[in-house]
Amino acid sequence: ILNVEQSPQSLHVQEGDSTNFTCSFPSSNFYALHWYRWETAKSPEALFVMTLNGDEKKKGRISATLNTKEGYSYLYIKGSQPEDSATYLCAPFMYSGGGADGLTFGKGTHLIIQP
Amino acid sequence: GAGVSQSPSNKVTEKGKDVELRCDPISGHTALYWYRQRLGQGLEFLIYFQGNSAPDKSGLPSDRFSAERTGESVSTLTIQRTQQEDSAVYLCASSNRQGYTEAFFGQGTRLTVV
Protein backbone atom coordinates (compact mmCIF):
# COMPACT_ATOMS: atom_id res chain seq x y z
CA ILE A 1 0.00 0.00 0.00
CA LEU A 2 1.36 3.38 -1.04
CA ASN A 3 2.18 5.93 1.67
CA VAL A 4 0.66 9.31 0.80
CA GLU A 5 0.95 11.97 3.48
CA GLN A 6 -1.03 15.20 3.54
CA SER A 7 -0.49 17.97 6.01
CA PRO A 8 -1.94 19.61 7.89
CA GLN A 9 -4.89 17.31 8.58
CA SER A 10 -7.15 20.32 9.12
CA LEU A 11 -6.81 24.04 8.75
CA HIS A 12 -8.87 27.06 9.82
CA VAL A 13 -8.23 30.18 7.76
CA GLN A 14 -9.75 33.65 7.90
CA GLU A 15 -11.63 34.80 4.81
CA GLY A 16 -9.28 36.73 2.57
CA ASP A 17 -6.12 35.07 3.84
CA SER A 18 -3.96 32.86 1.64
CA THR A 19 -3.01 29.34 2.61
CA ASN A 20 -1.16 26.29 1.40
CA PHE A 21 -0.83 22.62 2.22
CA THR A 22 1.39 19.71 1.34
CA CYS A 23 1.22 16.28 -0.23
CA SER A 24 4.16 13.88 0.11
CA PHE A 25 4.52 10.66 -1.86
CA PRO A 26 7.23 8.15 -2.85
CA SER A 27 9.34 9.58 -5.65
CA SER A 28 10.01 6.26 -7.41
CA ASN A 29 7.68 4.81 -10.08
CA PHE A 30 5.93 8.16 -10.35
CA TYR A 31 3.52 8.81 -13.23
CA ALA A 32 1.29 11.72 -12.22
CA LEU A 33 -0.04 13.66 -9.25
CA HIS A 34 -3.73 14.49 -8.90
CA TRP A 35 -5.42 17.07 -6.67
CA TYR A 36 -9.15 16.84 -5.90
CA ARG A 37 -11.59 18.98 -3.98
CA TRP A 38 -14.21 17.16 -1.93
CA GLU A 39 -17.18 19.08 -0.57
CA THR A 40 -19.50 17.61 2.02
CA ALA A 41 -22.30 15.48 0.54
CA LYS A 42 -20.72 15.61 -2.92
CA SER A 43 -18.20 13.50 -4.81
CA PRO A 44 -14.56 14.50 -5.29
CA GLU A 45 -13.89 16.78 -8.26
CA ALA A 46 -10.53 17.12 -9.98
CA LEU A 47 -8.54 20.33 -9.66
CA PHE A 48 -5.25 19.43 -11.34
CA VAL A 49 -3.28 16.58 -12.85
CA MET A 50 0.47 17.18 -13.01
CA THR A 51 3.11 14.94 -14.52
CA LEU A 52 6.43 16.78 -14.92
CA ASN A 53 8.92 17.84 -12.30
CA GLY A 54 8.56 21.57 -11.82
CA ASP A 55 5.00 21.62 -13.16
CA GLU A 56 2.85 24.49 -11.97
CA LYS A 57 -0.88 24.63 -12.58
CA LYS A 58 -3.39 27.36 -11.84
CA LYS A 59 -7.17 27.57 -11.77
CA GLY A 60 -8.49 30.90 -10.59
CA ARG A 61 -7.21 31.51 -7.05
CA ILE A 62 -5.93 27.96 -6.66
CA SER A 63 -2.52 26.82 -7.85
CA ALA A 64 -0.27 23.79 -7.38
CA THR A 65 3.39 22.91 -7.79
CA LEU A 66 5.10 19.56 -8.18
CA ASN A 67 8.53 18.22 -7.22
CA THR A 68 8.84 14.63 -8.41
CA LYS A 69 12.50 14.23 -7.39
CA GLU A 70 11.77 14.74 -3.71
CA GLY A 71 8.16 13.55 -3.85
CA TYR A 72 6.00 16.47 -2.82
CA SER A 73 3.37 18.85 -4.12
CA TYR A 74 1.97 22.07 -2.69
CA LEU A 75 -1.53 23.43 -3.17
CA TYR A 76 -2.01 27.16 -2.70
CA ILE A 77 -5.23 29.12 -2.26
CA LYS A 78 -5.01 32.87 -2.58
CA GLY A 79 -7.56 35.14 -0.91
CA SER A 80 -9.63 32.32 0.64
CA GLN A 81 -13.41 32.51 0.31
CA PRO A 82 -16.08 30.59 2.26
CA GLU A 83 -16.81 28.48 -0.82
CA ASP A 84 -13.24 27.14 -0.65
CA SER A 85 -14.19 25.20 2.47
CA ALA A 86 -13.74 21.54 1.54
CA THR A 87 -11.39 18.60 1.93
CA TYR A 88 -8.49 18.72 -0.51
CA LEU A 89 -7.16 15.34 -1.56
CA CYS A 90 -4.01 14.45 -3.39
CA ALA A 91 -3.40 11.17 -5.20
CA PRO A 92 -0.20 10.08 -6.91
CA PHE A 93 -0.56 7.68 -9.81
CA MET A 94 2.30 5.21 -9.51
CA TYR A 95 3.39 2.37 -11.74
CA SER A 96 5.36 -0.50 -10.20
CA GLY A 97 7.06 -3.35 -12.01
CA GLY A 98 4.26 -5.77 -11.25
CA GLY A 99 1.48 -3.64 -12.65
CA ALA A 100 -0.24 -0.32 -12.24
CA ASP A 101 -0.78 0.85 -8.69
CA GLY A 102 -3.60 3.15 -9.64
CA LEU A 103 -4.64 6.28 -7.81
CA THR A 104 -4.04 6.14 -4.07
CA PHE A 105 -5.49 9.04 -2.10
CA GLY A 106 -4.08 10.71 0.95
CA LYS A 107 -6.37 11.37 3.94
CA GLY A 108 -6.81 14.96 2.83
CA THR A 109 -6.54 18.43 4.32
CA HIS A 110 -9.85 19.64 5.72
CA LEU A 111 -10.01 23.39 5.09
CA ILE A 112 -12.47 25.64 6.88
CA ILE A 113 -12.71 29.30 5.87
CA GLN A 114 -14.00 31.51 8.65
CA PRO A 115 -15.89 34.68 7.65
CA GLY B 1 -24.69 8.91 -19.88
CA ALA B 2 -22.82 12.10 -19.26
CA GLY B 3 -21.22 11.06 -15.99
CA VAL B 4 -20.31 8.07 -13.87
CA SER B 5 -23.44 6.35 -12.64
CA GLN B 6 -23.64 4.12 -9.59
CA SER B 7 -26.50 1.98 -8.38
CA PRO B 8 -28.12 1.57 -6.02
CA SER B 9 -27.59 4.91 -4.31
CA ASN B 10 -28.50 3.37 -0.97
CA LYS B 11 -28.52 -0.23 0.18
CA VAL B 12 -29.48 -1.65 3.54
CA THR B 13 -28.70 -5.32 3.98
CA GLU B 14 -28.67 -7.86 6.75
CA LYS B 15 -25.39 -9.18 8.08
CA GLY B 16 -24.38 -12.31 6.21
CA LYS B 17 -26.14 -11.44 2.95
CA ASP B 18 -24.34 -10.83 -0.34
CA VAL B 19 -24.58 -7.47 -2.09
CA GLU B 20 -23.71 -6.31 -5.58
CA LEU B 21 -22.85 -2.70 -6.39
CA ARG B 22 -22.81 -1.43 -9.95
CA CYS B 23 -20.77 1.25 -11.68
CA ASP B 24 -21.39 2.62 -15.19
CA PRO B 25 -18.29 4.57 -16.24
CA ILE B 26 -18.19 7.41 -18.74
CA SER B 27 -18.25 5.95 -22.25
CA GLY B 28 -14.74 5.45 -23.63
CA HIS B 29 -13.00 5.60 -20.27
CA THR B 30 -10.51 2.77 -20.04
CA ALA B 31 -9.62 3.15 -16.36
CA LEU B 32 -12.06 2.40 -13.56
CA TYR B 33 -11.45 2.63 -9.80
CA TRP B 34 -13.39 1.50 -6.74
CA TYR B 35 -12.93 3.19 -3.37
CA ARG B 36 -14.53 2.91 0.04
CA GLN B 37 -15.13 5.64 2.58
CA ARG B 38 -15.96 4.51 6.08
CA LEU B 39 -17.45 7.01 8.51
CA GLY B 40 -14.88 9.63 9.41
CA GLN B 41 -12.20 8.06 7.21
CA GLY B 42 -10.57 8.96 3.91
CA LEU B 43 -10.85 7.27 0.52
CA GLU B 44 -9.61 3.69 0.74
CA PHE B 45 -8.44 2.19 -2.56
CA LEU B 46 -10.08 -1.16 -3.37
CA ILE B 47 -9.42 -2.12 -6.99
CA TYR B 48 -8.33 -0.64 -10.32
CA PHE B 49 -9.17 -1.79 -13.84
CA GLN B 50 -7.26 -0.58 -16.90
CA GLY B 51 -8.59 -1.72 -20.26
CA ASN B 52 -8.18 -5.47 -20.68
CA SER B 53 -5.19 -5.72 -18.33
CA ALA B 54 -5.37 -7.79 -15.17
CA PRO B 55 -6.87 -5.59 -12.44
CA ASP B 56 -4.88 -4.34 -9.46
CA LYS B 57 -6.70 -6.01 -6.58
CA SER B 58 -4.19 -5.04 -3.93
CA GLY B 59 -6.69 -2.94 -1.99
CA LEU B 60 -9.44 -5.51 -1.56
CA PRO B 61 -9.74 -5.96 2.22
CA SER B 62 -10.67 -9.65 2.25
CA ASP B 63 -11.63 -12.54 -0.01
CA ARG B 64 -15.27 -11.65 0.59
CA PHE B 65 -14.74 -8.74 -1.82
CA SER B 66 -14.53 -9.23 -5.57
CA ALA B 67 -15.01 -7.05 -8.62
CA GLU B 68 -15.48 -7.62 -12.31
CA ARG B 69 -15.39 -5.49 -15.38
CA THR B 70 -15.99 -6.69 -18.92
CA GLY B 71 -13.82 -4.74 -21.34
CA GLU B 72 -14.36 -1.02 -20.85
CA SER B 73 -17.95 -1.20 -19.69
CA VAL B 74 -19.88 -1.70 -16.48
CA SER B 75 -18.19 -2.91 -13.33
CA THR B 76 -19.73 -4.72 -10.38
CA LEU B 77 -18.32 -4.90 -6.86
CA THR B 78 -19.60 -7.89 -4.92
CA ILE B 79 -19.37 -8.28 -1.17
CA GLN B 80 -20.19 -11.74 0.13
CA ARG B 81 -21.37 -12.52 3.67
CA THR B 82 -21.51 -8.84 4.58
CA GLN B 83 -20.29 -7.72 7.99
CA GLN B 84 -21.13 -4.56 9.90
CA GLU B 85 -17.64 -3.19 9.24
CA ASP B 86 -18.47 -3.25 5.51
CA SER B 87 -20.87 -0.33 6.09
CA ALA B 88 -19.47 2.57 4.09
CA VAL B 89 -19.94 4.70 1.00
CA TYR B 90 -18.53 2.90 -2.03
CA LEU B 91 -17.32 5.27 -4.75
CA CYS B 92 -16.48 4.46 -8.34
CA ALA B 93 -14.42 6.66 -10.67
CA SER B 94 -13.31 6.44 -14.29
CA SER B 95 -10.75 8.19 -16.47
CA ASN B 96 -9.74 8.01 -20.11
CA ARG B 97 -5.92 7.84 -20.03
CA GLN B 98 -4.81 5.76 -17.10
CA GLY B 99 -3.31 8.17 -14.58
CA TYR B 100 -2.61 11.08 -16.91
CA THR B 101 -6.10 12.55 -16.89
CA GLU B 102 -8.53 13.38 -14.14
CA ALA B 103 -10.84 10.78 -12.69
CA PHE B 104 -14.57 11.45 -12.60
CA PHE B 105 -16.47 10.12 -9.62
CA GLY B 106 -19.96 8.73 -9.31
CA GLN B 107 -22.27 9.76 -6.49
CA GLY B 108 -21.53 6.59 -4.55
CA THR B 109 -23.50 3.78 -2.99
CA ARG B 110 -24.16 4.05 0.73
CA LEU B 111 -24.12 0.53 2.15
CA THR B 112 -25.51 -0.13 5.61
CA VAL B 113 -25.16 -3.60 7.10
CA VAL B 114 -27.57 -4.22 9.99
PDB file of N, CA and C in Angstrom, chain A residues 4-79:
ATOM      1  N   VAL A   4       0.898   7.940   1.243  1.00  0.00           N
ATOM      2  CA  VAL A   4       0.660   9.309   0.798  1.00  0.00           C
ATOM      3  C   VAL A   4       0.323  10.139   2.032  1.00  0.00           C
ATOM      4  N   GLU A   5       1.138  11.139   2.302  1.00  0.00           N
ATOM      5  CA  GLU A   5       0.946  11.966   3.483  1.00  0.00           C
ATOM      6  C   GLU A   5       0.464  13.352   3.095  1.00  0.00           C
ATOM      7  N   GLN A   6      -0.572  13.831   3.750  1.00  0.00           N
ATOM      8  CA  GLN A   6      -1.025  15.201   3.538  1.00  0.00           C
ATOM      9  C   GLN A   6      -0.993  15.941   4.868  1.00  0.00           C
ATOM     10  N   SER A   7      -0.521  17.176   4.793  1.00  0.00           N
ATOM     11  CA  SER A   7      -0.490  17.971   6.012  1.00  0.00           C
ATOM     12  C   SER A   7      -0.791  19.434   5.691  1.00  0.00           C
ATOM     13  N   PRO A   8      -1.435  20.156   6.640  1.00  0.00           N
ATOM     14  CA  PRO A   8      -1.944  19.607   7.890  1.00  0.00           C
ATOM     15  C   PRO A   8      -3.204  18.786   7.652  1.00  0.00           C
ATOM     16  N   GLN A   9      -3.666  18.112   8.686  1.00  0.00           N
ATOM     17  CA  GLN A   9      -4.890  17.312   8.579  1.00  0.00           C
ATOM     18  C   GLN A   9      -6.105  18.232   8.469  1.00  0.00           C
ATOM     19  N   SER A  10      -6.076  19.351   9.229  1.00  0.00           N
ATOM     20  CA  SER A  10      -7.152  20.324   9.118  1.00  0.00           C
ATOM     21  C   SER A  10      -6.571  21.719   9.307  1.00  0.00           C
ATOM     22  N   LEU A  11      -7.317  22.680   8.807  1.00  0.00           N
ATOM     23  CA  LEU A  11      -6.809  24.045   8.748  1.00  0.00           C
ATOM     24  C   LEU A  11      -7.981  25.025   8.831  1.00  0.00           C
ATOM     25  N   HIS A  12      -7.889  25.992   9.744  1.00  0.00           N
ATOM     26  CA  HIS A  12      -8.873  27.060   9.819  1.00  0.00           C
ATOM     27  C   HIS A  12      -8.190  28.333   9.338  1.00  0.00           C
ATOM     28  N   VAL A  13      -8.826  28.978   8.365  1.00  0.00           N
ATOM     29  CA  VAL A  13      -8.230  30.176   7.760  1.00  0.00           C
ATOM     30  C   VAL A  13      -9.273  31.290   7.722  1.00  0.00           C
ATOM     31  N   GLN A  14      -8.844  32.500   7.989  1.00  0.00           N
ATOM     32  CA  GLN A  14      -9.749  33.649   7.896  1.00  0.00           C
ATOM     33  C   GLN A  14     -10.031  33.991   6.438  1.00  0.00           C
ATOM     34  N   GLU A  15     -11.263  34.358   6.164  1.00  0.00           N
ATOM     35  CA  GLU A  15     -11.629  34.798   4.815  1.00  0.00           C
ATOM     36  C   GLU A  15     -10.678  35.895   4.348  1.00  0.00           C
ATOM     37  N   GLY A  16     -10.200  35.749   3.132  1.00  0.00           N
ATOM     38  CA  GLY A  16      -9.281  36.725   2.571  1.00  0.00           C
ATOM     39  C   GLY A  16      -7.820  36.369   2.713  1.00  0.00           C
ATOM     40  N   ASP A  17      -7.506  35.489   3.669  1.00  0.00           N
ATOM     41  CA  ASP A  17      -6.119  35.066   3.838  1.00  0.00           C
ATOM     42  C   ASP A  17      -5.750  34.032   2.779  1.00  0.00           C
ATOM     43  N   SER A  18      -4.465  33.893   2.551  1.00  0.00           N
ATOM     44  CA  SER A  18      -3.961  32.859   1.644  1.00  0.00           C
ATOM     45  C   SER A  18      -3.439  31.689   2.463  1.00  0.00           C
ATOM     46  N   THR A  19      -3.432  30.541   1.883  1.00  0.00           N
ATOM     47  CA  THR A  19      -3.010  29.342   2.607  1.00  0.00           C
ATOM     48  C   THR A  19      -2.380  28.338   1.662  1.00  0.00           C
ATOM     49  N   ASN A  20      -1.698  27.354   2.232  1.00  0.00           N
ATOM     50  CA  ASN A  20      -1.156  26.286   1.403  1.00  0.00           C
ATOM     51  C   ASN A  20      -1.036  25.017   2.224  1.00  0.00           C
ATOM     52  N   PHE A  21      -1.030  23.898   1.555  1.00  0.00           N
ATOM     53  CA  PHE A  21      -0.829  22.622   2.220  1.00  0.00           C
ATOM     54  C   PHE A  21      -0.054  21.670   1.329  1.00  0.00           C
ATOM     55  N   THR A  22       0.368  20.558   1.938  1.00  0.00           N
ATOM     56  CA  THR A  22       1.387  19.709   1.337  1.00  0.00           C
ATOM     57  C   THR A  22       0.896  18.292   1.107  1.00  0.00           C
ATOM     58  N   CYS A  23       1.416  17.707   0.035  1.00  0.00           N
ATOM     59  CA  CYS A  23       1.217  16.284  -0.232  1.00  0.00           C
ATOM     60  C   CYS A  23       2.581  15.661  -0.447  1.00  0.00           C
ATOM     61  N   SER A  24       2.896  14.597   0.281  1.00  0.00           N
ATOM     62  CA  SER A  24       4.161  13.878   0.106  1.00  0.00           C
ATOM     63  C   SER A  24       3.886  12.465  -0.376  1.00  0.00           C
ATOM     64  N   PHE A  25       4.738  11.992  -1.285  1.00  0.00           N
ATOM     65  CA  PHE A  25       4.518  10.662  -1.865  1.00  0.00           C
ATOM     66  C   PHE A  25       5.873  10.072  -2.248  1.00  0.00           C
ATOM     67  N   PRO A  26       5.950   8.760  -2.443  1.00  0.00           N
ATOM     68  CA  PRO A  26       7.227   8.148  -2.854  1.00  0.00           C
ATOM     69  C   PRO A  26       7.619   8.681  -4.222  1.00  0.00           C
ATOM     70  N   SER A  27       8.901   8.978  -4.398  1.00  0.00           N
ATOM     71  CA  SER A  27       9.343   9.583  -5.653  1.00  0.00           C
ATOM     72  C   SER A  27       9.651   8.555  -6.746  1.00  0.00           C
ATOM     73  N   SER A  28       9.721   7.269  -6.397  1.00  0.00           N
ATOM     74  CA  SER A  28      10.011   6.256  -7.412  1.00  0.00           C
ATOM     75  C   SER A  28       8.719   5.792  -8.076  1.00  0.00           C
ATOM     76  N   ASN A  29       8.830   5.330  -9.315  1.00  0.00           N
ATOM     77  CA  ASN A  29       7.681   4.811 -10.077  1.00  0.00           C
ATOM     78  C   ASN A  29       6.556   5.837 -10.237  1.00  0.00           C
ATOM     79  N   PHE A  30       6.928   7.100 -10.287  1.00  0.00           N
ATOM     80  CA  PHE A  30       5.925   8.164 -10.350  1.00  0.00           C
ATOM     81  C   PHE A  30       5.430   8.342 -11.776  1.00  0.00           C
ATOM     82  N   TYR A  31       4.113   8.521 -11.918  1.00  0.00           N
ATOM     83  CA  TYR A  31       3.523   8.814 -13.226  1.00  0.00           C
ATOM     84  C   TYR A  31       2.875  10.198 -13.224  1.00  0.00           C
ATOM     85  N   ALA A  32       2.044  10.467 -12.242  1.00  0.00           N
ATOM     86  CA  ALA A  32       1.285  11.716 -12.221  1.00  0.00           C
ATOM     87  C   ALA A  32       0.812  11.996 -10.804  1.00  0.00           C
ATOM     88  N   LEU A  33       0.478  13.256 -10.553  1.00  0.00           N
ATOM     89  CA  LEU A  33      -0.044  13.664  -9.249  1.00  0.00           C
ATOM     90  C   LEU A  33      -1.365  14.382  -9.462  1.00  0.00           C
ATOM     91  N   HIS A  34      -2.397  13.909  -8.783  1.00  0.00           N
ATOM     92  CA  HIS A  34      -3.734  14.495  -8.895  1.00  0.00           C
ATOM     93  C   HIS A  34      -4.096  15.247  -7.630  1.00  0.00           C
ATOM     94  N   TRP A  35      -4.807  16.358  -7.795  1.00  0.00           N
ATOM     95  CA  TRP A  35      -5.425  17.072  -6.666  1.00  0.00           C
ATOM     96  C   TRP A  35      -6.933  17.114  -6.900  1.00  0.00           C
ATOM     97  N   TYR A  36      -7.696  16.827  -5.827  1.00  0.00           N
ATOM     98  CA  TYR A  36      -9.151  16.845  -5.897  1.00  0.00           C
ATOM     99  C   TYR A  36      -9.703  17.678  -4.749  1.00  0.00           C
ATOM    100  N   ARG A  37     -10.855  18.221  -5.002  1.00  0.00           N
ATOM    101  CA  ARG A  37     -11.587  18.984  -3.982  1.00  0.00           C
ATOM    102  C   ARG A  37     -12.837  18.184  -3.661  1.00  0.00           C
ATOM    103  N   TRP A  38     -13.106  18.002  -2.340  1.00  0.00           N
ATOM    104  CA  TRP A  38     -14.213  17.160  -1.926  1.00  0.00           C
ATOM    105  C   TRP A  38     -15.066  17.931  -0.961  1.00  0.00           C
ATOM    106  N   GLU A  39     -16.247  18.358  -1.431  1.00  0.00           N
ATOM    107  CA  GLU A  39     -17.177  19.078  -0.573  1.00  0.00           C
ATOM    108  C   GLU A  39     -18.115  18.086   0.094  1.00  0.00           C
ATOM    109  N   THR A  40     -18.592  18.461   1.248  1.00  0.00           N
ATOM    110  CA  THR A  40     -19.502  17.605   2.016  1.00  0.00           C
ATOM    111  C   THR A  40     -20.722  17.265   1.177  1.00  0.00           C
ATOM    112  N   ALA A  41     -21.118  15.997   1.230  1.00  0.00           N
ATOM    113  CA  ALA A  41     -22.305  15.480   0.540  1.00  0.00           C
ATOM    114  C   ALA A  41     -22.160  15.481  -0.989  1.00  0.00           C
ATOM    115  N   LYS A  42     -20.964  15.696  -1.472  1.00  0.00           N
ATOM    116  CA  LYS A  42     -20.717  15.612  -2.919  1.00  0.00           C
ATOM    117  C   LYS A  42     -19.618  14.597  -3.175  1.00  0.00           C
ATOM    118  N   SER A  43     -19.314  14.378  -4.449  1.00  0.00           N
ATOM    119  CA  SER A  43     -18.203  13.500  -4.811  1.00  0.00           C
ATOM    120  C   SER A  43     -16.969  14.343  -5.115  1.00  0.00           C
ATOM    121  N   PRO A  44     -15.783  13.741  -4.984  1.00  0.00           N
ATOM    122  CA  PRO A  44     -14.564  14.503  -5.285  1.00  0.00           C
ATOM    123  C   PRO A  44     -14.558  14.999  -6.731  1.00  0.00           C
ATOM    124  N   GLU A  45     -14.020  16.212  -6.916  1.00  0.00           N
ATOM    125  CA  GLU A  45     -13.886  16.782  -8.260  1.00  0.00           C
ATOM    126  C   GLU A  45     -12.437  17.169  -8.483  1.00  0.00           C
ATOM    127  N   ALA A  46     -11.939  16.886  -9.685  1.00  0.00           N
ATOM    128  CA  ALA A  46     -10.535  17.118  -9.977  1.00  0.00           C
ATOM    129  C   ALA A  46     -10.220  18.612 -10.056  1.00  0.00           C
ATOM    130  N   LEU A  47      -9.068  18.972  -9.515  1.00  0.00           N
ATOM    131  CA  LEU A  47      -8.538  20.329  -9.662  1.00  0.00           C
ATOM    132  C   LEU A  47      -7.415  20.320 -10.706  1.00  0.00           C
ATOM    133  N   PHE A  48      -6.417  19.472 -10.461  1.00  0.00           N
ATOM    134  CA  PHE A  48      -5.248  19.432 -11.339  1.00  0.00           C
ATOM    135  C   PHE A  48      -4.734  18.003 -11.502  1.00  0.00           C
ATOM    136  N   VAL A  49      -4.099  17.772 -12.663  1.00  0.00           N
ATOM    137  CA  VAL A  49      -3.278  16.583 -12.853  1.00  0.00           C
ATOM    138  C   VAL A  49      -1.927  17.074 -13.355  1.00  0.00           C
ATOM    139  N   MET A  50      -0.870  16.711 -12.649  1.00  0.00           N
ATOM    140  CA  MET A  50       0.474  17.181 -13.014  1.00  0.00           C
ATOM    141  C   MET A  50       1.388  15.986 -13.222  1.00  0.00           C
ATOM    142  N   THR A  51       2.267  16.081 -14.202  1.00  0.00           N
ATOM    143  CA  THR A  51       3.113  14.938 -14.522  1.00  0.00           C
ATOM    144  C   THR A  51       4.605  15.251 -14.489  1.00  0.00           C
ATOM    145  N   LEU A  52       5.001  16.478 -14.767  1.00  0.00           N
ATOM    146  CA  LEU A  52       6.426  16.779 -14.923  1.00  0.00           C
ATOM    147  C   LEU A  52       6.991  17.484 -13.703  1.00  0.00           C
ATOM    148  N   ASN A  53       8.241  17.157 -13.396  1.00  0.00           N
ATOM    149  CA  ASN A  53       8.921  17.841 -12.298  1.00  0.00           C
ATOM    150  C   ASN A  53       8.955  19.330 -12.592  1.00  0.00           C
ATOM    151  N   GLY A  54       8.567  20.136 -11.620  1.00  0.00           N
ATOM    152  CA  GLY A  54       8.565  21.570 -11.820  1.00  0.00           C
ATOM    153  C   GLY A  54       7.253  22.107 -12.371  1.00  0.00           C
ATOM    154  N   ASP A  55       6.323  21.196 -12.670  1.00  0.00           N
ATOM    155  CA  ASP A  55       5.001  21.618 -13.164  1.00  0.00           C
ATOM    156  C   ASP A  55       4.357  22.596 -12.188  1.00  0.00           C
ATOM    157  N   GLU A  56       3.700  23.602 -12.764  1.00  0.00           N
ATOM    158  CA  GLU A  56       2.854  24.487 -11.969  1.00  0.00           C
ATOM    159  C   GLU A  56       1.534  24.604 -12.716  1.00  0.00           C
ATOM    160  N   LYS A  57       0.434  24.489 -11.957  1.00  0.00           N
ATOM    161  CA  LYS A  57      -0.879  24.625 -12.582  1.00  0.00           C
ATOM    162  C   LYS A  57      -1.666  25.657 -11.792  1.00  0.00           C
ATOM    163  N   LYS A  58      -2.595  26.324 -12.511  1.00  0.00           N
ATOM    164  CA  LYS A  58      -3.388  27.357 -11.838  1.00  0.00           C
ATOM    165  C   LYS A  58      -4.818  27.303 -12.356  1.00  0.00           C
ATOM    166  N   LYS A  59      -5.762  27.475 -11.409  1.00  0.00           N
ATOM    167  CA  LYS A  59      -7.174  27.565 -11.771  1.00  0.00           C
ATOM    168  C   LYS A  59      -7.776  28.611 -10.849  1.00  0.00           C
ATOM    169  N   GLY A  60      -7.952  29.816 -11.408  1.00  0.00           N
ATOM    170  CA  GLY A  60      -8.493  30.898 -10.593  1.00  0.00           C
ATOM    171  C   GLY A  60      -7.546  31.236  -9.456  1.00  0.00           C
ATOM    172  N   ARG A  61      -8.035  31.160  -8.216  1.00  0.00           N
ATOM    173  CA  ARG A  61      -7.208  31.508  -7.051  1.00  0.00           C
ATOM    174  C   ARG A  61      -6.421  30.315  -6.524  1.00  0.00           C
ATOM    175  N   ILE A  62      -6.586  29.184  -7.141  1.00  0.00           N
ATOM    176  CA  ILE A  62      -5.928  27.959  -6.657  1.00  0.00           C
ATOM    177  C   ILE A  62      -4.789  27.592  -7.607  1.00  0.00           C
ATOM    178  N   SER A  63      -3.657  27.246  -7.036  1.00  0.00           N
ATOM    179  CA  SER A  63      -2.523  26.816  -7.854  1.00  0.00           C
ATOM    180  C   SER A  63      -1.818  25.661  -7.165  1.00  0.00           C
ATOM    181  N   ALA A  64      -0.988  24.940  -7.928  1.00  0.00           N
ATOM    182  CA  ALA A  64      -0.265  23.791  -7.380  1.00  0.00           C
ATOM    183  C   ALA A  64       1.093  23.685  -8.035  1.00  0.00           C
ATOM    184  N   THR A  65       2.044  23.170  -7.270  1.00  0.00           N
ATOM    185  CA  THR A  65       3.386  22.907  -7.794  1.00  0.00           C
ATOM    186  C   THR A  65       3.740  21.454  -7.534  1.00  0.00           C
ATOM    187  N   LEU A  66       4.732  20.964  -8.279  1.00  0.00           N
ATOM    188  CA  LEU A  66       5.101  19.563  -8.185  1.00  0.00           C
ATOM    189  C   LEU A  66       6.609  19.401  -8.186  1.00  0.00           C
ATOM    190  N   ASN A  67       7.125  18.600  -7.240  1.00  0.00           N
ATOM    191  CA  ASN A  67       8.533  18.219  -7.216  1.00  0.00           C
ATOM    192  C   ASN A  67       8.578  16.698  -7.183  1.00  0.00           C
ATOM    193  N   THR A  68       8.870  16.098  -8.337  1.00  0.00           N
ATOM    194  CA  THR A  68       8.843  14.635  -8.410  1.00  0.00           C
ATOM    195  C   THR A  68      10.135  14.022  -7.869  1.00  0.00           C
ATOM    196  N   LYS A  69      11.228  14.785  -7.853  1.00  0.00           N
ATOM    197  CA  LYS A  69      12.502  14.228  -7.388  1.00  0.00           C
ATOM    198  C   LYS A  69      12.470  13.982  -5.884  1.00  0.00           C
ATOM    199  N   GLU A  70      11.843  14.892  -5.164  1.00  0.00           N
ATOM    200  CA  GLU A  70      11.767  14.738  -3.710  1.00  0.00           C
ATOM    201  C   GLU A  70      10.403  14.245  -3.252  1.00  0.00           C
ATOM    202  N   GLY A  71       9.460  14.140  -4.161  1.00  0.00           N
ATOM    203  CA  GLY A  71       8.160  13.546  -3.849  1.00  0.00           C
ATOM    204  C   GLY A  71       7.247  14.432  -3.018  1.00  0.00           C
ATOM    205  N   TYR A  72       6.987  15.652  -3.510  1.00  0.00           N
ATOM    206  CA  TYR A  72       5.995  16.470  -2.817  1.00  0.00           C
ATOM    207  C   TYR A  72       5.323  17.426  -3.790  1.00  0.00           C
ATOM    208  N   SER A  73       4.139  17.868  -3.367  1.00  0.00           N
ATOM    209  CA  SER A  73       3.374  18.854  -4.117  1.00  0.00           C
ATOM    210  C   SER A  73       2.731  19.803  -3.126  1.00  0.00           C
ATOM    211  N   TYR A  74       2.652  21.073  -3.509  1.00  0.00           N
ATOM    212  CA  TYR A  74       1.974  22.072  -2.693  1.00  0.00           C
ATOM    213  C   TYR A  74       0.721  22.551  -3.415  1.00  0.00           C
ATOM    214  N   LEU A  75      -0.328  22.784  -2.642  1.00  0.00           N
ATOM    215  CA  LEU A  75      -1.532  23.428  -3.168  1.00  0.00           C
ATOM    216  C   LEU A  75      -1.674  24.768  -2.470  1.00  0.00           C
ATOM    217  N   TYR A  76      -1.892  25.812  -3.242  1.00  0.00           N
ATOM    218  CA  TYR A  76      -2.013  27.158  -2.702  1.00  0.00           C
ATOM    219  C   TYR A  76      -3.407  27.703  -3.012  1.00  0.00           C
ATOM    220  N   ILE A  77      -3.980  28.394  -2.030  1.00  0.00           N
ATOM    221  CA  ILE A  77      -5.229  29.117  -2.259  1.00  0.00           C
ATOM    222  C   ILE A  77      -4.994  30.560  -1.853  1.00  0.00           C
ATOM    223  N   LYS A  78      -5.241  31.448  -2.799  1.00  0.00           N
ATOM    224  CA  LYS A  78      -5.011  32.874  -2.580  1.00  0.00           C
ATOM    225  C   LYS A  78      -6.335  33.554  -2.260  1.00  0.00           C
ATOM    226  N   GLY A  79      -6.337  34.411  -1.218  1.00  0.00           N
ATOM    227  CA  GLY A  79      -7.561  35.144  -0.906  1.00  0.00           C
ATOM    228  C   GLY A  79      -8.745  34.223  -0.649  1.00  0.00           C
TER     229      GLY A  79
END
